[in-house]
């Protein structure tokens, strides 16, 4: 079917076009029939412009919201009173002289043009009709930003001598800590490809191949529990470099992040604060000070440890925990004095959700008459309520000092085994930060967490598991502990974190076949299994493999940071919901009996 092609885009029409005849193509964003005249906001990818249709001359009845139109009209200046300063095209309107409906639209499943109402539309419905959902300017803007981010990342790496290379999707299992997605191989029933959890092994082979600097905008597939910041398939900026030390990779990724983010912030008017130089913490420091390996450093409120202070306390909850080898640690809640008993028990429930047995607390009063039962301490401070009555003066003073408490604080304590305590305390700290308004979405606080342990003990599997993946290099100075005390071996391994979330993981890799074999062995992979699963890597390392390392920041998560989105699905054009369901395609789906047979498969 022929149609009149546009002479202009909707968003570019201005007062200077007044009097001109234009042809526009686009969608009827909003139709308003005012009886004597019909107004239509016409939308294309450049923006919106108002159309005016005189029913005496043209019949607008077939123009429904979201139908696709071509039209001809004359640009007119709007009268002073009807100008709309909020729209870039708000000084003008198009008096339509003729139109053609290129494609009609059925009644819509949701009001595409009404952003407020769209906020309450069921998400699965939006994804089922994603082609309508994406018509919203607020949605299409996200993908313009996403494209620009990827373009700038590519440019940054291209300028530094990297080569972009695609690696296979049908491959063999490469462990990153998740379950594999498997694809049956028709020609040899019983054999399967695995979809890559990351291009890890291929990128290392590109280093053996002498490429030296590789990157890829890589799709990765991981069958793991879904969370707000996870999808079964997601995109990473995957990169690898040869003849580098950890510091070279850290510098590269920090430079990339700071440059790209600050440029996007300007170009897209994101209103973010300039990205500051990255902070650096070791894994151990991060766990001690923030209770986790992905700390939110937009605010302080560091955890404090009072185990020594309360070790012999008459308050059994505290002294008992220390006696059992645990710790008593806590976090300040600035201004928490205003919380009622009920509010505090709400906080305690929050802690219990994450496995705490309980949460002890007391207030730091602001004066001697700041509420009932205030106790004055020799250091000039005051406390009241909660567990303060079970603690001695000396213990209370010691706690206030360790907590660097301020008048008006609520001090919250978790008495438990170290890692169980961390699991609660880090969430409690973030929750308090949130409630105190300290998690400013306009600040992106990026930083490195360094020196992760190489392996961690898996009590269920009764074995050592990689903290990162099996190709991560142990630190040279810790190699001697590999057999005697593997849990103490640190790795040349680093994460980039941002605002309490993990953005990137990377490491310096093993490149010597003997070290790689030793690490496989430590992970309980015997020689026969090593050959079967990773023989190709062990073989390749015998042909002059260079020292190398890399990193892989998540692109979807990056967009979440830029746009302050809590939900990864908002930055993916066609995301999965629930456990991996695609509501648009209705995938996964059943297959024909003939396909079962072809694959040599049957349901047991
Ligand atoms: N494979 C990545 C790397 O170490 C990390 C990841 O995929 O999370 O470069």
Coordinates of C-alpha atoms and ligand atoms in Angstrom, one line a residue:
X1 CA 0.0 0.0 0.0
X2 CA 1.3 3.4 -0.9
X3 CA 1.3 6.2 1.6
X4 CA 2.5 9.8 1.7
X5 CA 6.0 9.8 3.4
X6 CA 6.8 12.4 6.0
X7 CA 8.3 15.7 5.1
X8 CA 9.1 16.5 8.8
X9 CA 9.1 14.7 12.1
X10 CA 6.5 15.6 14.7
X11 CA 9.1 16.8 17.3
X12 CA 10.9 19.2 15.0
X13 CA 8.0 21.5 14.0
X14 CA 8.4 25.0 15.4
X15 CA 7.0 28.5 15.0
X16 CA 9.3 29.1 12.1
X17 CA 7.4 26.5 10.1
X18 CA 4.2 28.5 10.4
X19 CA 2.4 28.6 7.0
X20 CA 4.2 25.6 5.6
X21 CA 2.4 22.5 4.4
X22 CA 3.9 19.4 6.0
X23 CA 3.3 15.6 5.7
X24 CA 3.7 13.7 9.0
X25 CA 3.6 10.0 9.8
X26 CA 3.1 8.6 13.3
X27 CA 0.6 7.4 15.9
X28 CA -2.5 9.0 17.4
X29 CA -1.2 9.4 21.0
X30 CA -4.3 11.0 22.4
X31 CA -7.5 12.0 20.7
X32 CA -9.8 14.6 22.2
X33 CA -13.1 15.3 20.6
X34 CA -14.3 18.7 21.7
X35 CA -17.5 18.6 19.6
X36 CA -16.7 21.6 17.3
X37 CA -13.1 20.4 16.7
X38 CA -11.0 17.3 17.3
X39 CA -7.5 17.6 18.7
X40 CA -5.0 14.7 18.2
X41 CA -1.5 14.5 19.6
X42 CA 0.5 12.9 16.9
X43 CA 3.6 11.0 18.1
X44 CA 6.6 9.6 16.3
X45 CA 10.0 8.8 17.7
X46 CA 11.0 12.4 17.8
X47 CA 8.2 13.6 19.9
X48 CA 4.6 15.0 19.8
X49 CA 2.8 17.7 17.9
X50 CA -0.8 18.7 18.1
X51 CA -3.2 18.2 15.2
X52 CA -6.4 20.1 14.7
X53 CA -9.2 18.5 12.7
X54 CA -12.3 20.5 11.7
X55 CA -15.1 18.0 11.4
X56 CA -16.9 20.2 8.9
X57 CA -14.1 19.4 6.5
X58 CA -12.8 16.0 7.5
X59 CA -14.4 13.1 9.5
X60 CA -12.1 12.2 12.4
X61 CA -14.2 9.3 13.8
X62 CA -11.9 6.6 12.7
X63 CA -8.9 8.1 14.4
X64 CA -8.6 6.1 17.5
X65 CA -5.8 6.1 20.1
X66 CA -2.7 4.4 18.8
X67 CA -3.8 4.0 15.2
X68 CA -1.0 4.7 12.6
X69 CA -1.5 7.7 10.4
X70 CA -0.2 9.7 7.5
X71 CA -1.5 13.2 7.1
X72 CA -1.0 16.5 5.4
X73 CA -1.6 19.8 7.0
X74 CA -0.6 23.4 7.4
X75 CA 1.5 24.6 10.4
X76 CA -0.3 27.3 12.3
X77 CA 0.8 29.4 15.3
X78 CA -1.3 28.7 18.4
X79 CA -3.0 31.7 20.0
X80 CA -1.3 33.1 23.0
X81 CA -3.7 31.4 25.5
X82 CA -3.4 28.0 24.0
X83 CA 0.4 27.8 23.8
X84 CA 1.9 24.9 25.8
X85 CA 5.3 25.8 27.1
X86 CA 5.8 22.2 28.4
X87 CA 5.9 20.8 24.8
X88 CA 8.8 21.6 22.5
X89 CA 6.2 22.0 19.7
X90 CA 3.8 23.8 22.0
X91 CA 3.8 27.1 20.0
X92 CA 2.2 25.4 16.9
X93 CA -0.4 23.0 15.7
X94 CA -1.1 21.4 12.4
X95 CA -4.4 22.1 10.7
X96 CA -5.1 18.8 8.9
X97 CA -6.1 19.0 5.3
X98 CA -6.1 15.3 4.6
X99 CA -5.2 12.0 6.3
X100 CA -4.9 8.3 5.7
X101 CA -5.2 5.7 8.4
X102 CA -2.3 3.4 7.6
X103 CA -3.3 0.9 10.2
X104 CA -6.3 0.9 12.7
X105 CA -5.9 0.1 16.4
X106 CA -8.2 -2.1 18.5
X107 CA -9.3 -0.8 21.9
X108 CA -6.1 -0.8 23.9
X109 CA -5.3 -3.2 26.8
X110 CA -4.0 -0.1 28.8
X111 CA -3.9 3.6 28.4
X112 CA -0.6 4.1 26.6
X113 CA -0.7 7.9 26.7
X114 CA -1.5 8.2 30.4
X115 CA 1.8 7.8 32.3
X116 CA 0.1 8.1 35.7
X117 CA -2.4 5.3 35.0
X118 CA 0.3 3.2 33.4
X119 CA 2.2 3.1 36.7
X120 CA -0.5 0.9 38.1
X121 CA -0.9 -1.4 35.1
X122 CA 0.0 -5.0 35.8
X123 CA 3.5 -5.6 34.7
X124 CA 2.9 -9.0 33.0
X125 CA 0.2 -7.3 30.9
X126 CA 2.7 -4.6 29.9
X127 CA 5.2 -7.2 28.8
X128 CA 2.6 -9.2 26.9
X129 CA 1.8 -6.1 24.9
X130 CA 5.4 -4.8 25.1
X131 CA 5.1 -3.3 21.5
X132 CA 2.5 -0.9 23.0
X133 CA 4.3 -0.4 26.3
X134 CA 7.4 0.7 24.4
X135 CA 5.5 3.3 22.4
X136 CA 5.5 5.4 25.6
X137 CA 8.0 8.2 25.3
X138 CA 9.2 7.4 28.8
X139 CA 10.0 3.8 27.8
X140 CA 11.6 4.6 24.4
X141 CA 13.9 7.1 26.1
X142 CA 15.3 4.3 28.3
X143 CA 16.4 2.4 25.2
X144 CA 17.9 5.5 23.6
X145 CA 20.0 5.8 26.7
X146 CA 20.9 2.1 26.7
X147 CA 22.0 2.3 23.1
X148 CA 24.1 5.4 23.8
X149 CA 25.7 3.8 26.8
X150 CA 26.7 0.7 24.8
X151 CA 28.0 3.0 22.0
X152 CA 30.2 4.9 24.4
X153 CA 31.5 1.8 26.0
X154 CA 32.5 0.4 22.6
X155 CA 34.1 3.7 21.7
X156 CA 36.1 3.8 24.9
X157 CA 37.5 0.3 24.3
X158 CA 38.0 0.7 20.5
X159 CA 40.1 3.8 21.3
X160 CA 42.3 1.7 23.5
X161 CA 43.1 -1.0 21.0
X162 CA 40.4 -3.6 21.9
X163 CA 38.9 -5.9 19.3
X164 CA 35.2 -6.8 19.5
X165 CA 34.8 -10.5 19.0
X166 CA 31.7 -12.7 19.2
X167 CA 31.9 -16.1 20.9
X168 CA 29.5 -19.0 20.5
X169 CA 26.2 -19.4 22.2
X170 CA 26.0 -23.1 21.7
X171 CA 28.8 -24.3 23.9
X172 CA 29.9 -26.4 26.9
X173 CA 29.2 -25.6 30.5
X174 CA 31.3 -22.8 31.9
X175 CA 30.7 -22.3 35.6
X176 CA 29.8 -19.0 37.1
X177 CA 27.9 -20.4 40.0
X178 CA 24.5 -20.9 38.3
X179 CA 22.7 -23.8 36.7
X180 CA 23.1 -24.2 32.9
X181 CA 20.5 -23.8 30.2
X182 CA 20.8 -26.9 28.0
X183 CA 20.0 -27.4 24.4
X184 CA 19.6 -31.0 23.1
X185 CA 21.8 -32.0 20.2
X186 CA 19.7 -33.6 17.5
X187 CA 22.4 -35.5 15.7
X188 CA 23.6 -37.4 18.8
X189 CA 20.7 -37.9 21.2
X190 CA 21.7 -37.7 24.8
X191 CA 24.3 -34.9 24.1
X192 CA 23.6 -31.3 25.0
X193 CA 25.0 -27.9 24.4
X194 CA 25.1 -25.5 27.4
X195 CA 24.3 -21.8 26.8
X196 CA 27.2 -19.7 28.2
X197 CA 26.9 -18.4 31.7
X198 CA 29.6 -16.1 30.4
X199 CA 32.1 -16.2 27.5
X200 CA 34.8 -16.9 30.2
X201 CA 36.7 -19.7 28.6
X202 CA 36.5 -18.4 25.0
X203 CA 37.8 -15.0 26.1
X204 CA 40.7 -16.7 27.8
X205 CA 41.4 -18.6 24.6
X206 CA 41.4 -15.3 22.7
X207 CA 44.3 -14.3 25.0
X208 CA 46.1 -17.5 24.3
X209 CA 45.5 -16.7 20.7
X210 CA 47.4 -13.5 21.0
X211 CA 44.5 -11.0 20.6
X212 CA 45.6 -9.2 23.8
X213 CA 42.6 -7.0 24.2
X214 CA 39.1 -8.4 23.6
X215 CA 35.6 -7.2 24.4
X216 CA 32.1 -8.2 23.6
X217 CA 28.6 -7.0 24.4
X218 CA 27.8 -10.5 25.5
X219 CA 24.5 -12.2 26.3
X220 CA 24.9 -14.5 29.3
X221 CA 22.5 -17.2 30.4
X222 CA 22.1 -18.3 34.0
X223 CA 19.4 -20.5 35.4
X224 CA 19.2 -19.2 39.0
X225 CA 16.7 -17.8 41.4
X226 CA 15.1 -14.7 39.9
X227 CA 15.5 -11.3 41.8
X228 CA 14.6 -7.8 40.9
X229 CA 18.1 -7.3 39.5
X230 CA 18.5 -10.6 37.7
X231 CA 17.2 -12.1 34.5
X232 CA 17.8 -15.6 33.0
X233 CA 19.5 -13.9 30.1
X234 CA 21.3 -10.6 30.5
X235 CA 24.0 -8.6 28.9
X236 CA 27.6 -7.9 30.1
X237 CA 30.4 -5.8 28.7
X238 CA 32.8 -8.7 28.8
X239 CA 36.5 -7.9 28.4
X240 CA 39.9 -9.5 28.8
X241 CA 43.4 -8.3 28.5
X242 CA 46.9 -9.9 28.3
X243 CA 50.1 -8.9 30.0
X244 CA 48.2 -7.0 32.7
X245 CA 48.2 -6.8 36.5
X246 CA 45.1 -6.2 38.5
X247 CA 45.8 -2.5 38.7
X248 CA 45.6 -2.1 34.9
X249 CA 42.1 -3.6 34.8
X250 CA 40.9 -1.5 37.7
X251 CA 42.2 1.7 36.0
X252 CA 40.6 0.8 32.7
X253 CA 37.2 0.0 34.2
X254 CA 37.2 3.0 36.5
X255 CA 38.1 5.3 33.6
X256 CA 35.4 3.8 31.4
X257 CA 32.8 4.1 34.0
X258 CA 33.6 7.7 35.1
X259 CA 33.8 8.9 31.5
X260 CA 30.8 7.2 30.1
X261 CA 28.6 8.0 33.1
X262 CA 29.5 11.6 33.2
X263 CA 29.0 12.0 29.5
X264 CA 25.6 10.3 29.5
X265 CA 24.6 12.4 32.5
X266 CA 25.2 15.6 30.5
X267 CA 23.8 14.4 27.2
X268 CA 20.6 12.9 28.6
X269 CA 20.2 15.4 31.4
X270 CA 20.0 12.7 34.0
X271 CA 20.5 15.1 36.9
X272 CA 23.1 12.8 38.5
X273 CA 26.1 14.0 40.6
X274 CA 29.4 13.7 38.8
X275 CA 30.9 10.3 39.5
X276 CA 33.7 10.5 42.0
X277 CA 36.9 8.4 41.9
X278 CA 36.1 4.8 43.0
X279 CA 36.5 3.8 46.7
X280 CA 38.5 0.7 47.4
X281 CA 37.9 -1.8 50.2
X282 CA 39.3 -5.2 50.7
X283 CA 36.7 -8.0 51.0
X284 CA 37.5 -8.4 54.7
X285 CA 37.2 -4.7 55.4
X286 CA 34.0 -4.5 53.6
X287 CA 32.5 -7.5 55.6
X288 CA 33.6 -6.0 58.9
X289 CA 32.6 -2.4 58.2
X290 CA 29.4 -3.0 56.2
X291 CA 28.5 -6.6 56.7
X292 CA 28.6 -7.5 53.0
X293 CA 30.8 -7.5 49.8
X294 CA 28.6 -4.9 48.0
X295 CA 28.3 -2.0 50.4
X296 CA 26.3 1.1 49.7
X297 CA 28.7 3.9 50.4
X298 CA 26.4 6.8 49.8
X299 CA 26.3 7.0 53.5
X300 CA 28.4 6.0 56.6
X301 CA 26.7 4.3 59.4
X302 CA 29.4 1.7 59.6
X303 CA 28.8 -1.4 61.7
X304 CA 30.4 -1.4 65.2
X305 CA 31.7 -4.3 67.2
X306 CA 31.2 -4.4 70.9
X307 CA 32.0 -8.1 71.5
X308 CA 35.0 -7.2 73.7
X309 CA 33.0 -4.6 75.7
X310 CA 30.2 -7.1 76.5
X311 CA 32.1 -10.3 76.7
X312 CA 31.6 -10.8 80.5
X313 CA 28.3 -8.9 80.6
X314 CA 25.4 -9.8 83.0
X315 CA 23.2 -9.5 79.9
X316 CA 23.2 -13.1 78.8
X317 CA 22.1 -12.4 75.2
X318 CA 25.3 -10.6 74.6
X319 CA 27.8 -12.5 76.7
X320 CA 26.3 -15.8 75.6
X321 CA 26.8 -15.0 72.0
X322 CA 30.4 -14.0 72.6
X323 CA 31.0 -17.2 74.6
X324 CA 29.6 -19.3 71.8
X325 CA 32.3 -17.8 69.5
X326 CA 29.9 -15.2 67.9
X327 CA 30.0 -11.4 67.8
X328 CA 27.9 -8.6 69.2
X329 CA 27.8 -5.9 66.5
X330 CA 25.4 -3.1 65.7
X331 CA 24.5 -0.1 63.7
X332 CA 23.3 3.4 64.6
X333 CA 20.0 4.7 63.6
X334 CA 20.4 8.5 63.6
X335 CA 17.4 10.3 65.0
X336 CA 15.9 6.9 66.0
X337 CA 14.9 8.3 69.4
X338 CA 11.6 9.3 67.8
X339 CA 10.7 5.7 67.0
X340 CA 8.0 4.1 69.2
X341 CA 8.3 0.7 70.8
X342 CA 6.1 -0.6 68.0
X343 CA 8.4 0.9 65.3
X344 CA 11.4 -0.7 67.0
X345 CA 9.7 -4.1 67.1
X346 CA 8.9 -3.6 63.4
X347 CA 12.7 -3.2 62.9
X348 CA 13.2 -6.4 64.9
X349 CA 10.7 -8.2 62.7
X350 CA 12.7 -7.0 59.7
X351 CA 15.8 -8.6 61.1
X352 CA 14.0 -11.8 61.9
X353 CA 13.0 -12.1 58.3
X354 CA 16.7 -12.4 57.5
X355 CA 17.4 -15.1 60.1
X356 CA 18.1 -13.0 63.2
X357 CA 17.0 -14.6 66.5
X358 CA 16.3 -11.1 67.7
X359 CA 17.5 -7.5 67.7
X360 CA 18.5 -5.7 70.9
X361 CA 18.4 -1.9 71.1
X362 CA 18.4 1.2 73.3
X363 CA 18.1 4.9 72.8
X364 CA 20.7 7.5 73.2
X365 CA 18.7 10.3 75.0
X366 CA 19.4 13.9 74.3
X367 CA 19.1 15.1 77.9
X368 CA 18.3 13.9 81.4
X369 CA 14.6 14.6 80.8
X370 CA 14.3 13.1 77.3
X371 CA 11.6 10.6 78.1
X372 CA 11.1 8.1 81.0
X373 CA 13.9 6.3 82.8
X374 CA 16.8 8.2 81.4
X375 CA 20.2 7.1 82.8
X376 CA 23.0 9.6 83.0
X377 CA 26.4 8.1 82.2
X378 CA 29.9 9.3 83.5
X379 CA 30.8 10.3 79.9
X380 CA 28.1 13.0 80.0
X381 CA 25.7 11.1 77.7
X382 CA 22.3 9.6 78.5
X383 CA 20.6 6.4 77.5
X384 CA 17.2 4.9 78.0
X385 CA 15.0 1.9 77.1
X386 CA 15.5 -1.4 75.5
X387 CA 18.4 -3.5 76.8
X388 CA 20.2 -0.5 78.5
X389 CA 18.9 -1.6 81.9
X390 CA 20.7 -4.9 81.6
X391 CA 24.1 -3.4 80.9
X392 CA 26.6 -1.8 83.4
X393 CA 27.6 1.8 83.2
X394 CA 31.0 0.8 82.0
X395 CA 29.5 -1.4 79.3
X396 CA 27.2 1.4 78.2
X397 CA 30.0 3.9 77.9
X398 CA 32.1 1.4 76.0
X399 CA 29.3 0.7 73.6
X400 CA 28.6 4.5 73.0
X401 CA 32.3 5.0 72.3
X402 CA 32.5 2.0 69.9
X403 CA 29.3 3.1 68.1
X404 CA 30.4 6.7 67.9
X405 CA 26.9 7.3 69.1
X406 CA 25.2 10.7 69.0
X407 CA 22.4 12.0 71.1
X408 CA 19.1 11.0 69.5
X409 CA 20.4 7.7 68.1
X410 CA 18.8 4.3 68.4
X411 CA 21.5 1.7 68.7
X412 CA 20.6 -1.6 67.2
X413 CA 22.5 -4.8 68.0
X414 CA 22.7 -8.3 66.6
X415 CA 24.4 -11.0 68.7
X416 CA 25.1 -14.0 66.5
X417 CA 27.7 -16.0 64.7
X418 CA 29.8 -13.6 62.5
X419 CA 28.4 -14.4 59.0
X420 CA 24.8 -14.9 60.1
X421 CA 25.2 -11.5 61.9
X422 CA 26.6 -9.9 58.7
X423 CA 23.6 -11.2 56.7
X424 CA 21.2 -9.3 59.0
X425 CA 23.3 -6.3 59.8
X426 CA 24.1 -5.3 56.2
X427 CA 20.4 -5.3 55.4
X428 CA 19.5 -3.4 58.6
X429 CA 22.1 -0.8 57.8
X430 CA 20.7 -0.3 54.3
X431 CA 17.1 -0.2 55.7
X432 CA 18.2 2.5 58.2
X433 CA 19.9 4.4 55.4
X434 CA 16.8 4.3 53.4
X435 CA 14.5 5.4 56.2
X436 CA 16.9 8.3 57.0
X437 CA 16.8 9.4 53.4
X438 CA 20.6 8.7 52.9
X439 CA 20.2 6.7 49.7
X440 CA 20.1 9.6 47.2
X441 CA 19.3 8.2 43.8
X442 CA 21.2 11.1 42.2
X443 CA 24.5 9.8 43.6
X444 CA 26.2 6.8 42.0
X445 CA 28.8 5.7 44.4
X446 CA 31.0 3.2 42.6
X447 CA 33.9 1.4 44.2
X448 CA 36.1 -1.7 44.2
X449 CA 36.0 -4.6 46.6
X450 CA 39.3 -6.4 46.4
X451 CA 41.1 -9.6 47.6
X452 CA 38.2 -12.0 47.7
X453 CA 38.9 -15.4 49.1
X454 CA 39.6 -18.0 46.4
X455 CA 37.2 -20.6 47.7
X456 CA 34.5 -21.0 50.3
X457 CA 33.4 -24.1 52.2
X458 CA 30.2 -25.6 51.0
X459 CA 28.8 -27.6 54.0
X460 CA 26.0 -29.3 52.1
X461 CA 28.2 -30.4 49.2
X462 CA 31.1 -31.1 51.7
X463 CA 33.6 -29.4 49.4
X464 CA 35.3 -26.2 48.5
X465 CA 33.5 -24.0 45.9
X466 CA 35.1 -21.1 44.0
X467 CA 34.0 -17.8 45.3
X468 CA 34.3 -16.4 41.7
X469 CA 35.0 -19.1 39.2
X470 CA 37.7 -21.8 38.9
X471 CA 39.8 -19.8 36.5
X472 CA 40.6 -17.1 39.1
X473 CA 44.2 -16.9 40.1
X474 CA 45.2 -17.3 43.7
X475 CA 47.4 -14.5 45.0
X476 CA 51.0 -15.5 44.5
X477 CA 51.9 -14.8 48.1
X478 CA 49.1 -17.1 49.3
X479 CA 49.9 -20.1 46.9
X480 CA 51.6 -21.9 49.8
X481 CA 48.3 -22.2 51.7
X482 CA 46.5 -23.9 48.8
X483 CA 46.9 -27.4 50.3
X484 CA 47.2 -26.5 54.0
X485 CA 44.6 -23.8 54.6
X486 CA 42.6 -23.2 51.3
X487 CA 40.0 -21.0 53.1
X488 CA 42.7 -18.4 53.8
X489 CA 43.9 -18.2 50.2
X490 CA 43.1 -14.8 48.7
X491 CA 42.4 -14.4 45.0
X492 CA 43.4 -11.7 42.5
X493 CA 39.8 -11.1 42.2
X494 CA 37.8 -7.8 42.3
X495 CA 34.2 -6.6 42.1
X496 CA 32.9 -3.2 41.2
X497 CA 29.9 -2.3 43.3
X498 CA 27.5 0.6 43.1
X499 CA 25.0 1.8 45.7
X500 CA 24.7 -1.6 47.4
X501 CA 24.7 -3.7 44.3
X502 CA 27.3 -5.8 42.4
X503 CA 28.0 -4.3 39.0
X504 CA 31.0 -6.2 37.8
X505 CA 33.2 -9.1 38.7
X506 CA 36.6 -9.9 37.4
X507 CA 39.9 -11.5 38.1
X508 CA 43.5 -12.1 37.1
X509 CA 43.3 -15.7 35.7
X510 CA 45.4 -18.8 36.1
X511 CA 47.5 -19.3 33.0
X512 CA 49.7 -22.2 34.1
X513 CA 48.3 -25.7 33.6
X514 CA 49.8 -27.0 36.8
X515 CA 48.2 -24.3 38.9
X516 CA 44.9 -24.7 37.1
X517 CA 44.9 -28.5 37.8
X518 CA 45.7 -27.9 41.5
X519 CA 42.8 -25.5 41.8
X520 CA 40.5 -28.0 40.0
X521 CA 41.6 -30.6 42.4
X522 CA 40.9 -28.4 45.4
X523 CA 37.4 -28.0 44.0
X524 CA 37.0 -31.7 44.0
X525 CA 37.3 -32.1 40.2
X526 CA 39.5 -35.2 39.8
X527 CA 41.8 -35.7 36.9
X528 CA 39.4 -37.6 34.7
X529 CA 36.7 -35.0 35.2
X530 CA 39.3 -32.2 34.5
X531 CA 40.1 -33.8 31.2
X532 CA 36.4 -34.3 30.3
X533 CA 35.2 -30.9 31.3
X534 CA 38.2 -28.6 30.9
X535 CA 40.8 -30.6 28.9
X536 CA 40.7 -28.0 26.2
X537 CA 41.8 -25.3 28.6
X538 CA 44.5 -27.4 30.2
X539 CA 45.8 -28.3 26.8
X540 CA 45.7 -24.6 25.5
X541 CA 47.7 -23.5 28.5
X542 CA 50.6 -25.6 27.3
X543 CA 51.2 -23.5 24.2
X544 CA 52.6 -20.2 25.6
X545 CA 49.6 -18.8 27.4
X546 CA 50.2 -15.2 28.4
X547 CA 49.3 -13.8 31.9
X548 CA 45.9 -12.3 31.5
X549 CA 42.8 -11.0 33.3
X550 CA 39.5 -9.4 32.8
X551 CA 36.2 -8.2 34.1
X552 CA 32.5 -8.1 33.1
X553 CA 30.2 -5.2 34.1
X554 CA 26.5 -5.8 33.7
X555 CA 24.9 -3.5 31.2
X556 CA 21.3 -4.0 32.4
X557 CA 22.3 -3.1 35.9
X558 CA 24.2 -0.1 34.7
X559 CA 21.0 1.2 33.1
X560 CA 19.2 0.5 36.4
X561 CA 21.7 2.8 38.2
X562 CA 21.4 5.6 35.6
X563 CA 17.7 5.5 35.7
X564 CA 17.2 4.7 39.3
X565 CA 15.1 1.7 38.4
X566 CA 14.6 -1.1 41.0
X567 CA 13.5 -3.6 38.4
X568 CA 15.8 -4.9 35.7
X569 CA 12.9 -5.6 33.5
X570 CA 12.4 -1.9 33.0
X571 CA 15.6 -1.6 31.0
X572 CA 15.2 -4.8 28.9
X573 CA 13.1 -4.5 25.8
X574 CA 11.6 -8.0 26.0
X575 CA 12.3 -9.3 29.6
X576 CA 11.2 -12.5 31.2
X577 CA 8.9 -12.6 34.2
X578 CA 8.6 -15.0 37.1
X579 CA 10.8 -18.0 36.7
X580 CA 11.8 -17.1 33.2
X581 CA 8.5 -16.8 31.3
X582 CA 8.1 -14.6 28.2
X583 CA 4.5 -13.4 28.3
X584 CA 4.7 -12.0 24.7
X585 CA 5.9 -15.1 23.0
X586 CA 4.4 -17.4 25.6
X587 CA 7.8 -19.1 25.9
X588 CA 8.9 -21.6 27.0
X589 CA 6.3 -23.7 25.2
X590 CA 5.6 -27.3 24.5
X591 CA 7.1 -28.9 21.4
X592 CA 5.6 -31.3 18.8
X593 CA 5.8 -35.0 19.4
X594 CA 7.9 -35.2 16.2
X595 CA 10.5 -32.8 17.8
X596 CA 10.7 -35.0 20.9
X597 CA 11.4 -38.0 18.7
X598 CA 14.0 -36.1 16.6
X599 CA 15.8 -35.1 19.8
X600 CA 15.7 -38.6 21.1
X601 CA 14.0 -37.4 24.2
X602 CA 10.9 -38.5 26.1
X603 CA 9.2 -37.3 29.3
X604 CA 9.7 -39.8 32.0
Ligands
LIG1 N1 33.2 -14.1 33.8 C1 33.3 -12.9 34.4 C2 34.8 -12.5 34.5 O1 35.5 -12.9 35.5 C3 32.6 -12.6 35.6 C4 31.1 -12.8 35.5 O2 30.6 -13.2 34.5 O3 30.4 -12.5 36.5 O4 35.2 -11.8 33.7

